[in-house]
Coordinates of C-alpha atoms (C1' of nucleotides) and ligand atoms in Angstrom, one line a residue:
Chain H
M1 CA 0.3 0.0 -0.4
S2 CA 1.6 3.1 -1.0
S3 CA 1.6 5.7 1.7
E4 CA 3.3 9.1 0.1
Q5 CA 2.3 10.3 -3.2
P6 CA 2.2 13.9 -4.1
V7 CA -1.7 16.0 -4.0
K8 CA -3.1 15.5 -6.6
K9 CA -6.1 16.2 -6.3
R10 CA -7.8 19.5 -4.9
I11 CA -8.2 19.9 -0.9
S12 CA -10.5 21.5 0.3
E13 CA -10.2 24.2 3.2
S14 CA -12.3 22.1 5.6
T15 CA -9.9 18.9 5.0
I16 CA -6.6 21.1 5.8
H17 CA -8.4 22.7 8.6
R18 CA -9.4 19.9 9.9
L19 CA -5.5 18.1 9.5
S20 CA -4.4 20.7 12.0
M21 CA -6.8 19.4 14.2
Y22 CA -6.1 16.1 14.5
F23 CA -2.8 17.2 14.6
R24 CA -3.1 19.0 17.8
T25 CA -5.3 16.1 18.7
L26 CA -2.9 13.1 18.2
S27 CA 0.0 15.3 20.6
L28 CA -2.6 15.1 23.2
L29 CA -3.1 11.1 22.6
Q30 CA 1.1 10.8 22.3
K31 CA 0.8 12.7 25.6
E32 CA -1.7 10.8 27.5
G33 CA 0.7 7.9 26.5
Y34 CA -1.6 6.2 23.8
E35 CA 0.4 3.9 20.9
T36 CA -2.3 4.0 18.3
V37 CA -5.5 5.5 18.0
S38 CA -8.8 4.5 15.7
S39 CA -10.9 6.7 13.0
K40 CA -13.6 6.7 15.5
E41 CA -12.5 7.7 18.7
L42 CA -10.4 10.2 17.3
A43 CA -13.4 12.0 15.5
R44 CA -15.2 11.8 18.9
R45 CA -12.8 14.0 20.4
E46 CA -13.2 16.2 17.4
K47 CA -17.0 15.6 16.7
L48 CA -16.9 14.3 13.8
T49 CA -17.8 10.7 12.0
P50 CA -15.3 8.1 11.8
A51 CA -15.6 8.5 8.0
Q52 CA -15.0 11.7 7.6
V53 CA -11.6 11.3 9.8
R54 CA -10.3 8.3 6.8
K55 CA -11.8 10.2 3.9
D56 CA -9.0 13.2 4.8
L57 CA -6.3 11.2 5.2
S58 CA -6.9 8.5 2.2
F59 CA -6.6 12.3 0.5
F60 CA -3.0 11.8 0.8
G61 CA -2.1 8.3 1.3
S62 CA -3.0 4.8 3.5
F63 CA -1.6 5.4 7.5
G64 CA -3.5 2.9 9.0
T65 CA -3.7 -0.9 9.8
R66 CA -6.4 -2.7 9.2
G67 CA -8.0 -3.7 12.6
L68 CA -5.5 -1.5 14.5
G69 CA -5.9 1.8 13.7
Y70 CA -3.3 4.7 13.2
D71 CA -0.1 4.9 15.1
V72 CA -0.3 8.1 17.0
I73 CA 3.2 8.9 16.6
E74 CA 4.0 8.3 13.2
L75 CA 0.2 9.6 11.6
K76 CA 1.0 12.7 13.9
A77 CA 4.4 12.7 11.8
K78 CA 2.9 12.5 8.7
I79 CA 0.2 14.9 8.8
G80 CA 3.2 17.4 9.9
E81 CA 4.8 16.3 6.7
I82 CA 1.1 16.9 5.0
L83 CA 0.8 21.0 6.3
G84 CA 4.3 21.5 5.9
I85 CA 5.4 21.9 9.5
D86 CA 7.9 19.4 9.5
R87 CA 10.3 22.3 9.8
V88 CA 11.1 25.8 10.6
W89 CA 9.2 28.5 9.2
K90 CA 10.8 32.3 9.9
V91 CA 8.8 34.7 10.5
A92 CA 8.6 38.6 11.0
V93 CA 6.0 40.2 12.0
V94 CA 4.6 44.2 10.8
G95 CA 3.0 46.5 13.4
I96 CA 4.8 45.4 17.2
G97 CA 1.3 47.5 19.1
N98 CA -1.5 46.2 20.9
I99 CA -2.0 43.0 19.1
G100 CA 1.7 42.1 17.5
S101 CA 3.1 42.2 20.6
A102 CA 0.7 39.9 21.8
L103 CA 1.7 37.1 19.0
V104 CA 5.4 37.9 19.3
S105 CA 4.9 35.9 23.0
Y106 CA 2.6 33.3 22.0
K107 CA 4.9 30.1 22.5
E108 CA 2.2 27.8 20.5
F109 CA 3.5 29.1 17.6
T110 CA 7.1 28.0 18.2
R111 CA 5.9 24.9 19.3
Q112 CA 4.0 24.4 15.6
G113 CA 7.3 25.0 14.1
F114 CA 7.2 28.8 13.5
K115 CA 9.3 31.0 14.8
I116 CA 9.3 35.1 14.6
V117 CA 12.7 35.9 14.0
K118 CA 11.8 39.4 13.4
L119 CA 10.0 42.5 14.0
F120 CA 9.1 45.7 12.2
D121 CA 7.9 49.3 12.9
N122 CA 7.2 52.8 12.3
D123 CA 7.5 54.4 15.7
Q124 CA 10.4 55.7 16.9
R125 CA 9.2 54.9 20.2
K126 CA 9.5 51.3 19.1
I127 CA 11.6 51.1 16.7
G128 CA 15.2 49.1 19.0
S129 CA 12.8 48.0 22.3
N130 CA 13.2 44.7 22.7
H131 CA 10.4 41.9 23.0
K132 CA 10.7 38.7 24.5
G133 CA 15.1 39.1 23.3
I134 CA 13.9 40.5 19.6
V135 CA 15.1 44.0 18.8
V136 CA 12.4 45.8 16.6
S137 CA 13.4 46.7 13.6
D138 CA 13.1 49.9 11.3
I139 CA 10.5 49.7 8.8
K140 CA 12.5 50.9 6.3
N141 CA 15.1 48.1 6.2
L142 CA 12.5 45.4 5.2
E143 CA 13.6 44.5 2.3
K144 CA 17.2 43.8 2.9
E145 CA 16.1 42.3 6.0
I146 CA 13.8 39.6 5.3
K147 CA 15.9 39.1 2.7
E148 CA 19.1 38.1 5.0
D149 CA 17.2 36.4 6.8
G150 CA 15.4 34.6 4.7
I151 CA 12.3 35.2 6.0
E152 CA 9.3 33.6 4.3
M153 CA 6.1 34.2 5.8
I154 CA 5.0 37.6 7.5
I155 CA 2.1 38.2 9.9
L156 CA 0.4 41.9 9.2
T157 CA -0.5 43.5 12.2
V158 CA -0.8 47.3 11.2
P159 CA -4.4 49.2 11.0
A160 CA -6.0 48.6 8.5
T161 CA -5.2 52.7 6.4
V162 CA -1.8 51.0 5.6
A163 CA -1.9 47.5 5.3
Q164 CA -2.2 47.6 1.6
Y165 CA 1.5 49.3 1.7
M166 CA 3.1 47.2 3.7
V167 CA 1.2 44.5 2.0
D168 CA 3.2 45.3 -1.3
D169 CA 6.5 46.3 0.4
V170 CA 6.4 41.9 2.0
V171 CA 5.4 41.1 -1.4
R172 CA 8.5 43.2 -3.2
A173 CA 11.3 41.5 -0.9
G174 CA 9.9 37.6 -1.8
V175 CA 7.1 36.3 0.9
K176 CA 4.7 34.1 0.2
A177 CA 2.8 34.0 2.8
I178 CA 0.6 36.4 4.1
L179 CA -1.7 36.3 8.0
N180 CA -3.7 39.4 7.7
F181 CA -5.6 40.7 10.5
A182 CA -6.2 43.9 9.6
P183 CA -9.8 44.1 9.2
I184 CA -9.4 44.8 4.6
N185 CA -9.7 42.6 1.4
L186 CA -6.0 42.9 0.6
K187 CA -4.6 42.5 -3.0
V188 CA -2.5 40.2 -3.5
P189 CA -0.1 38.1 -6.5
P190 CA -1.7 34.9 -7.4
D191 CA 1.6 33.1 -6.3
V192 CA 1.7 34.7 -3.0
Y193 CA -0.9 33.0 -0.4
L194 CA -3.0 35.1 1.6
R195 CA -5.5 34.1 5.0
N196 CA -6.8 37.1 7.3
E197 CA -7.9 36.2 10.7
N198 CA -11.0 38.5 11.4
M199 CA -12.4 38.5 14.7
S200 CA -15.3 40.3 14.8
M201 CA -16.2 37.6 12.2
E202 CA -16.4 35.4 14.7
L203 CA -18.3 37.9 17.5
E204 CA -21.1 38.4 14.3
Y205 CA -21.4 34.4 13.9
L206 CA -22.2 34.1 18.3
S207 CA -24.6 37.6 17.8
F208 CA -26.1 35.3 14.1
A209 CA -26.8 32.5 16.4
I210 CA -28.7 34.4 19.6
R211 CA -30.3 36.0 17.1
N212 CA -31.8 33.5 14.8
N213 CA -31.6 30.5 17.5
H214 CA -28.8 28.3 15.0
T215 CA -28.6 25.3 15.1
P216 CA -25.3 24.4 12.8
K217 CA -24.1 21.4 11.4
N218 CA -20.5 22.6 12.1
M219 CA -19.5 25.4 14.9
K220 CA -16.6 24.1 14.1
Chain T
M1 CA -42.4 42.0 -2.6
S2 CA -41.7 40.5 0.7
S3 CA -38.7 42.2 2.6
E4 CA -38.5 40.1 6.2
Q5 CA -39.4 37.0 6.8
P6 CA -37.4 34.5 10.4
V7 CA -35.5 32.7 8.6
K8 CA -36.6 29.0 7.9
K9 CA -33.8 27.1 5.8
R10 CA -30.4 26.2 7.7
I11 CA -28.2 28.9 6.7
S12 CA -24.6 27.5 6.1
E13 CA -21.6 29.4 8.4
S14 CA -19.9 30.4 4.7
T15 CA -23.0 32.4 3.9
I16 CA -22.8 34.4 7.6
H17 CA -19.6 34.7 7.1
R18 CA -20.3 36.6 4.1
L19 CA -22.4 38.3 5.6
S20 CA -20.0 40.0 7.8
M21 CA -17.9 40.6 4.8
Y22 CA -20.7 42.3 3.0
F23 CA -21.6 44.5 6.1
R24 CA -17.7 45.8 6.1
T25 CA -17.7 46.3 2.4
L26 CA -20.8 48.1 2.2
S27 CA -19.5 50.6 5.2
L28 CA -17.0 51.3 3.4
L29 CA -19.3 52.2 -0.1
Q30 CA -21.1 54.2 2.3
K31 CA -18.2 56.2 3.1
E32 CA -16.9 55.9 -0.9
G33 CA -20.2 58.0 -1.1
Y34 CA -22.3 55.3 -2.4
E35 CA -26.2 55.0 -2.9
T36 CA -26.4 52.8 -4.4
V37 CA -24.2 48.3 -5.1
S38 CA -24.8 45.8 -7.9
S39 CA -24.5 42.3 -6.7
K40 CA -21.5 42.3 -9.1
E41 CA -19.6 45.4 -8.0
L42 CA -20.2 43.4 -4.1
A43 CA -18.6 40.4 -5.8
R44 CA -16.0 42.2 -7.6
R45 CA -14.9 43.2 -4.0
E46 CA -15.0 40.2 -2.6
K47 CA -13.7 38.2 -5.3
L48 CA -16.8 36.0 -5.4
T49 CA -19.8 35.7 -8.3
P50 CA -22.6 38.3 -8.3
A51 CA -25.3 34.8 -8.4
Q52 CA -23.3 34.0 -4.7
V53 CA -24.3 37.5 -3.3
R54 CA -27.9 37.7 -4.4
K55 CA -28.3 34.1 -3.4
D56 CA -27.2 34.4 0.0
L57 CA -29.4 37.7 0.6
S58 CA -32.6 35.3 -1.1
F59 CA -32.1 33.4 1.5
F60 CA -33.5 37.1 4.1
G61 CA -36.0 38.3 1.4
S62 CA -35.8 40.5 -1.8
F63 CA -33.7 43.7 -1.1
G64 CA -32.7 44.7 -4.2
T65 CA -34.5 47.4 -7.0
R66 CA -34.5 45.3 -10.6
G67 CA -32.2 47.6 -12.9
L68 CA -30.6 49.2 -10.0
G69 CA -29.2 47.2 -7.6
Y70 CA -29.3 47.6 -3.2
D71 CA -29.8 50.5 -1.7
V72 CA -26.2 50.9 0.3
I73 CA -27.6 52.1 3.3
E74 CA -30.5 50.0 3.9
L75 CA -29.0 46.9 2.9
K76 CA -26.2 47.3 5.3
A77 CA -29.3 48.2 7.8
K78 CA -30.7 44.5 6.8
I79 CA -27.8 42.9 6.8
G80 CA -26.6 44.0 10.5
E81 CA -30.6 42.8 11.4
I82 CA -29.8 39.6 10.2
L83 CA -26.7 39.4 12.1
G84 CA -28.3 40.8 15.1
I85 CA -25.2 44.1 15.3
D86 CA -28.2 46.2 15.1
R87 CA -28.1 46.5 19.1
V88 CA -25.4 46.3 21.3
W89 CA -24.0 43.2 23.2
K90 CA -22.4 43.3 26.6
V91 CA -18.8 41.2 26.7
A92 CA -16.2 40.3 29.5
V93 CA -12.5 39.2 28.8
V94 CA -12.2 36.7 30.9
G95 CA -7.6 36.4 31.2
I96 CA -7.0 39.4 30.9
G97 CA -3.0 38.5 29.7
N98 CA -1.4 39.3 26.9
I99 CA -3.8 38.4 23.9
G100 CA -7.4 39.4 26.2
S101 CA -5.3 43.1 27.2
A102 CA -4.6 43.6 23.4
L103 CA -8.1 42.3 22.7
V104 CA -9.5 45.0 25.2
S105 CA -8.3 47.8 23.6
Y106 CA -9.9 46.2 19.8
K107 CA -11.9 49.8 19.1
E108 CA -13.3 48.1 16.2
F109 CA -15.3 45.7 18.6
T110 CA -16.8 48.5 19.5
R111 CA -18.5 49.8 16.7
Q112 CA -19.7 46.4 15.3
G113 CA -21.8 46.8 18.5
F114 CA -19.2 44.3 21.0
K115 CA -19.3 46.4 24.0
I116 CA -16.8 45.0 26.4
V117 CA -17.6 45.8 29.5
K118 CA -16.1 43.2 32.3
L119 CA -12.7 42.1 32.4
F120 CA -11.7 39.3 34.9
D121 CA -8.9 37.4 35.9
N122 CA -7.1 35.2 38.7
D123 CA -4.4 36.7 38.5
Q124 CA -4.0 39.7 42.4
R125 CA -1.8 41.9 40.4
K126 CA -4.3 42.3 37.6
I127 CA -7.3 42.7 39.6
G128 CA -8.4 45.7 40.3
S129 CA -5.4 47.5 37.0
N130 CA -7.2 49.5 34.6
H131 CA -7.3 48.4 31.5
K132 CA -8.6 51.5 29.1
G133 CA -11.3 52.5 31.8
I134 CA -12.3 48.9 32.7
V135 CA -10.9 47.3 36.1
V136 CA -10.2 43.7 36.5
S137 CA -12.8 42.0 38.0
D138 CA -11.5 39.6 40.9
I139 CA -12.8 35.7 38.9
K140 CA -14.7 34.9 42.0
N141 CA -17.3 37.5 41.5
L142 CA -18.0 36.4 38.0
E143 CA -20.9 34.5 38.2
K144 CA -22.3 37.3 40.7
E145 CA -20.9 40.2 38.2
I146 CA -21.6 38.6 34.9
K147 CA -25.8 38.0 35.9
E148 CA -25.9 41.7 37.7
D149 CA -24.7 43.3 34.1
G150 CA -26.4 41.6 31.5
I151 CA -24.0 40.2 30.1
E152 CA -24.4 37.7 27.4
M153 CA -21.1 36.6 26.1
I154 CA -17.9 35.8 27.0
I155 CA -14.2 36.6 24.6
L156 CA -11.8 33.6 26.6
T157 CA -8.2 34.2 26.9
V158 CA -6.7 32.2 29.6
P159 CA -4.7 29.4 29.3
A160 CA -5.9 25.9 27.9
T161 CA -5.3 24.1 30.8
V162 CA -8.5 26.6 32.4
A163 CA -10.2 26.8 29.8
Q164 CA -12.7 24.6 30.2
Y165 CA -12.8 25.3 33.8
M166 CA -13.8 29.2 33.3
V167 CA -16.2 27.5 30.2
D168 CA -18.7 26.1 32.6
D169 CA -18.5 28.8 35.6
V170 CA -19.9 31.3 32.3
V171 CA -22.6 28.4 32.1
R172 CA -23.3 28.4 34.8
A173 CA -23.5 31.9 35.2
G174 CA -26.3 31.9 31.9
V175 CA -24.0 33.6 29.4
K176 CA -25.1 31.7 25.9
A177 CA -22.2 32.7 23.6
I178 CA -18.0 32.4 24.0
L179 CA -15.2 33.1 21.6
N180 CA -12.3 30.9 22.8
F181 CA -8.9 31.1 21.5
A182 CA -7.3 28.3 23.9
P183 CA -6.1 25.7 21.4
I184 CA -7.9 23.4 22.7
N185 CA -12.1 21.4 22.0
L186 CA -14.3 22.6 24.9
K187 CA -17.2 21.1 26.2
V188 CA -20.6 23.3 26.4
P189 CA -24.3 22.2 27.0
P190 CA -26.2 21.8 23.1
D191 CA -27.9 25.3 24.5
V192 CA -24.4 27.7 24.6
Y193 CA -22.7 28.5 20.9
L194 CA -18.6 28.6 20.5
R195 CA -17.0 29.1 18.3
N196 CA -12.9 29.2 18.6
E197 CA -10.1 31.6 16.8
N198 CA -7.3 29.4 16.0
M199 CA -4.1 31.3 14.5
S200 CA -2.0 28.4 14.8
M201 CA -4.0 26.5 12.1
E202 CA -4.0 29.3 9.6
L203 CA 0.0 29.8 10.2
E204 CA -0.5 26.0 9.1
Y205 CA -3.0 26.8 5.7
L206 CA -0.5 29.2 4.9
S207 CA 2.9 26.2 5.4
F208 CA -0.1 23.9 3.6
A209 CA -0.3 26.3 0.4
I210 CA 3.3 26.5 0.3
R211 CA 4.7 23.6 0.4
N212 CA 1.8 21.6 -2.4
N213 CA 1.5 24.8 -4.7
H214 CA -2.1 24.9 -3.2
T215 CA -4.0 26.5 -5.5
P216 CA -7.1 27.3 -3.9
K217 CA -10.5 28.6 -4.7
N218 CA -11.1 30.4 -1.5
M219 CA -9.0 31.5 0.4
K220 CA -10.8 33.5 2.2
Chain W
dA1 C1' -4.8 -23.4 11.1
dA2 C1' -8.7 -21.7 11.0
dT3 C1' -12.3 -18.2 13.4
dT4 C1' -13.7 -14.5 15.1
dT5 C1' -13.5 -9.4 15.4
dC6 C1' -11.7 -5.5 14.4
dT7 C1' -10.9 -1.0 11.7
dT8 C1' -9.2 0.2 7.4
dG9 C1' -9.2 2.4 2.6
dT10 C1' -13.0 3.8 -0.9
dG11 C1' -16.7 3.3 -4.3
dA12 C1' -20.9 5.0 -4.3
dA13 C1' -25.1 7.5 -2.6
dG14 C1' -26.5 11.1 -0.3
dC15 C1' -26.9 16.0 0.4
dA16 C1' -24.8 20.7 0.5
dT17 C1' -23.4 24.7 -1.6
dT18 C1' -22.6 27.5 -6.0
dT19 C1' -23.4 28.7 -10.5
dC20 C1' -26.1 29.2 -14.2
dA21 C1' -29.8 31.8 -16.9
dC22 C1' -33.5 33.5 -17.6
dA23 C1' -38.3 34.9 -16.4
dT24 C1' -39.5 39.1 -14.1
dG25 C1' -40.1 43.8 -13.6
dA26 C1' -37.6 49.0 -12.5
dA27 C1' -35.5 52.9 -14.7
dA28 C1' -33.3 55.6 -18.3
dA29 C1' -34.1 56.8 -22.7
dA30 C1' -35.5 57.4 -27.1
Chain K
dT1 C1' -45.9 56.4 -24.0
dT2 C1' -43.1 52.7 -26.1
dT3 C1' -38.8 50.7 -25.9
dT4 C1' -34.1 49.5 -24.6
dT5 C1' -31.0 48.7 -20.7
dC6 C1' -30.2 46.3 -16.3
dA7 C1' -29.5 44.0 -13.1
dT8 C1' -32.7 41.2 -10.0
dG9 C1' -34.5 37.3 -7.6
dT10 C1' -34.8 31.8 -8.6
dG11 C1' -35.6 27.1 -9.9
dA12 C1' -32.6 24.2 -12.2
dA13 C1' -28.1 22.6 -13.4
dA14 C1' -23.4 21.5 -11.8
dT15 C1' -20.2 21.2 -8.5
dG16 C1' -18.5 20.0 -4.2
dC17 C1' -18.2 17.8 0.2
dT18 C1' -19.7 14.5 3.7
dT19 C1' -22.0 10.0 4.8
dC20 C1' -22.4 4.8 3.4
dA21 C1' -22.1 0.2 2.6
dC22 C1' -18.7 -3.2 2.3
dA23 C1' -14.7 -5.5 1.0
dA24 C1' -10.1 -6.4 2.4
dG25 C1' -6.7 -7.0 5.4
dA26 C1' -4.4 -6.6 10.0
dA27 C1' -4.5 -8.5 14.4
dA28 C1' -6.6 -12.0 18.4
dT29 C1' -8.9 -15.7 20.0
dT30 C1' -9.9 -20.5 19.9
Ligands
NAD1 N1 -6.0 45.0 19.3 C1 -6.4 44.1 18.9 O1 -7.5 43.2 19.4 C2 -6.9 43.4 17.4 C3 -8.3 42.2 17.2 C4 -8.3 42.2 15.9 C5 -7.4 42.4 14.7 N2 -6.7 44.2 14.8 C6 -5.7 44.5 13.9 O2 -5.1 44.4 14.4 C7 -4.0 45.4 13.1 C8 -3.3 45.8 14.1 O3 -4.3 46.5 15.5 P1 -4.0 46.7 16.6 O4 -4.2 47.3 17.5 O5 -2.5 46.4 17.5 O6 -3.2 48.7 17.0 P2 -2.0 49.4 17.0 O7 -1.9 50.6 17.1 O8 -1.8 49.2 18.9 O9 -1.2 48.7 16.4 C9 -0.3 48.7 15.3 C10 0.9 48.9 15.0 O10 1.3 49.3 13.9 C11 2.6 50.1 13.9 N3 2.7 51.0 12.4 C12 2.0 51.8 11.5 N4 2.1 51.9 10.5 C13 3.1 51.2 10.2 C14 3.7 51.2 8.9 N5 3.4 51.8 7.6 N6 5.1 50.3 9.0 C15 5.1 49.3 10.1 N7 4.8 50.1 11.6 C16 3.5 50.5 11.4 C17 2.5 51.0 14.7 O11 3.7 52.2 14.6 C18 1.7 50.3 15.4 O12 2.7 49.4 16.9 C19 -5.3 46.7 12.6 O13 -5.7 46.6 11.5 C20 -6.4 46.4 13.9 O14 -7.9 46.2 12.8 C21 -6.3 44.5 17.0
NAD2 N1 -1.0 35.2 23.2 C1 -1.2 35.5 21.4 O1 -0.8 35.6 20.6 C2 -2.6 34.0 21.1 C3 -2.8 33.8 20.6 C4 -3.6 32.6 20.3 C5 -3.8 32.0 21.5 N2 -3.5 32.5 22.1 C6 -4.4 31.7 23.3 O2 -4.8 33.0 23.8 C7 -5.4 32.2 25.7 C8 -3.8 33.4 26.2 O3 -2.8 34.0 26.1 P1 -2.2 34.6 26.3 O4 -0.7 34.7 26.0 O5 -2.8 36.1 26.5 O6 -1.9 34.0 27.9 P2 -1.1 35.0 29.3 O7 -0.7 34.1 30.0 O8 -0.6 36.2 28.7 O9 -2.8 35.5 30.1 C9 -3.1 34.6 30.4 C10 -4.2 35.5 31.4 O10 -5.7 34.8 32.3 C11 -5.7 34.4 33.5 N3 -6.0 33.4 34.0 C12 -5.1 31.9 34.8 N4 -5.9 31.5 35.0 C13 -7.3 32.0 35.0 C14 -8.5 31.8 36.2 N5 -8.5 30.2 36.7 N6 -9.7 32.8 35.5 C15 -9.5 33.9 35.0 N7 -8.1 34.4 34.5 C16 -7.0 33.4 34.7 C17 -3.7 34.8 34.0 O11 -3.5 35.5 35.2 C18 -3.2 35.5 32.7 O12 -3.7 37.0 32.9 C19 -3.7 30.6 25.8 O13 -5.2 30.2 26.2 C20 -3.2 30.8 24.5 O14 -3.0 29.9 23.9 C21 -2.9 33.7 22.9

DNA sequence: AATTTCTTGTGAAGCATTTCACATGAAAAA
DNA sequence: TTTTTCATGTGAAATGCTTCACAAGAAATT
């Protein structure tokens, strides 16, 4: 049974998000001392169906043993590979304000392979200051320092009014992935990946749910 | 043409998220001075199809004028009603650490109708301290103060290790909606709405995309 | 060694969501 | 007033995603 193959089919956003969930749960199972886990148990913990779990994995290969389930450590490693977190990604945070500086101290990112190595701001009072051992750089040196350090991902936490300019700058510096927190639709070239983190949207979902007595299938 | 009716069909998560997007874009259009907007233009700004926009709205009524489009102010008000943000929701933040205190100073929440009115922590050094004019309360008074203030939503920003206990407490206090930032699967009774904000997941999506040269349909 | 038990992997079926396509109706132009 | 233009609202088709159901294969039991 083949267990490795390049991704051919188009993988849905939901599948990728569930892979992240499986990964986290597998880490927990590992800590709890489990050696194997069935799709049934994995599904129970994520409130999914076992078929869903198996189907998600089947897009990438066959990693289980019939009658037994999946080896926890092995499956975790496989999913880590699929997600691309079997390596360290160098990340820079642009905009060291309220949310930016909170993210810098978030240890979970490092644990998942996202290492924040550079911070940028344009405020003279912030440039040179130290956050968790990292000195804030002047935004003027963005392109130079990103290239020097081989940074491939940006967390963007600047005001919405300047977010597009900053995106244009980091794209020019060769960055291929951006996680944006500003509540604005940004334009990026087709070869740059952009995700938006939008907390108001989640609060609005809750508001909608209460107002409409919504019974959702998938309150993820 | 009827323009108001209770929601009968099950509305998808995607539709609700898109309504949030439309709302934000309509605010922008209003600022830019537009009086009307077509589904085509709205779709262009959100990178969707015009049919998608019209279908989303059609679940809730018919708000447009054939040949002309939608009245910007009117549609914005309608979507605000649908989302339940035509009122003020009282929100409390539980856990005033890095991310919790960043959220307290986020003005966008207030603008969308989510008013943070109480902060809770269990750390003596934080209790009594002032964040944007709000004094941090002792977590011991959670139930009492939530009931007194009529708080209906909680933003939960405590360590994952204690998150479930805090959820149990706020549920006991009668809260019906929780936005959780801890990376853990929480259990809530069926009448309580829970949403999870998971930033690692978004970074992992980016990592997956780069690794697999992913060409997604909907990098939202 | 044979049988039972268990759980995977996967086509196919069942649902859900998105897109198409066009009748309908309102506004603008003639 | 009549005609043309434009864009909505919506069944129906197309596409996409989830669940079903079962053959197949591995381990455990007899
Ligand atoms: N605070 C929150 O909880 C929160 C939540 C969700 C989204 N957001 C969004 O995140 C972004 C930041 O929010 P915040 O509350 O941290 O704001 P903030 O004002 O505290 O931080 C913004 C930072 O960006 C810096 N900055 C401004 N222009 C810059 C430039 N051209 N180059 C580099 N740095 C620049 C500022 O000096 C500041 O340090 C905003 O777009 C906001 O809407 C914030
Ligand atoms: N910092 C980030 O950028 C970030 C990003 C995503 C998710 N998160 C998650 O958000 C949560 C908070 O992260 P943080 O970095 O702000 O951590 P933090 O340690 O800075 O803040 C946690 C706060 O919760 C308080 N607390 C602890 N136990 C409590 C209790 N029983 N009752 C009330 N308050 C209590 C602590 O006193 C502290 O003020 C964590 O679960 C973390 O995984 C954080």
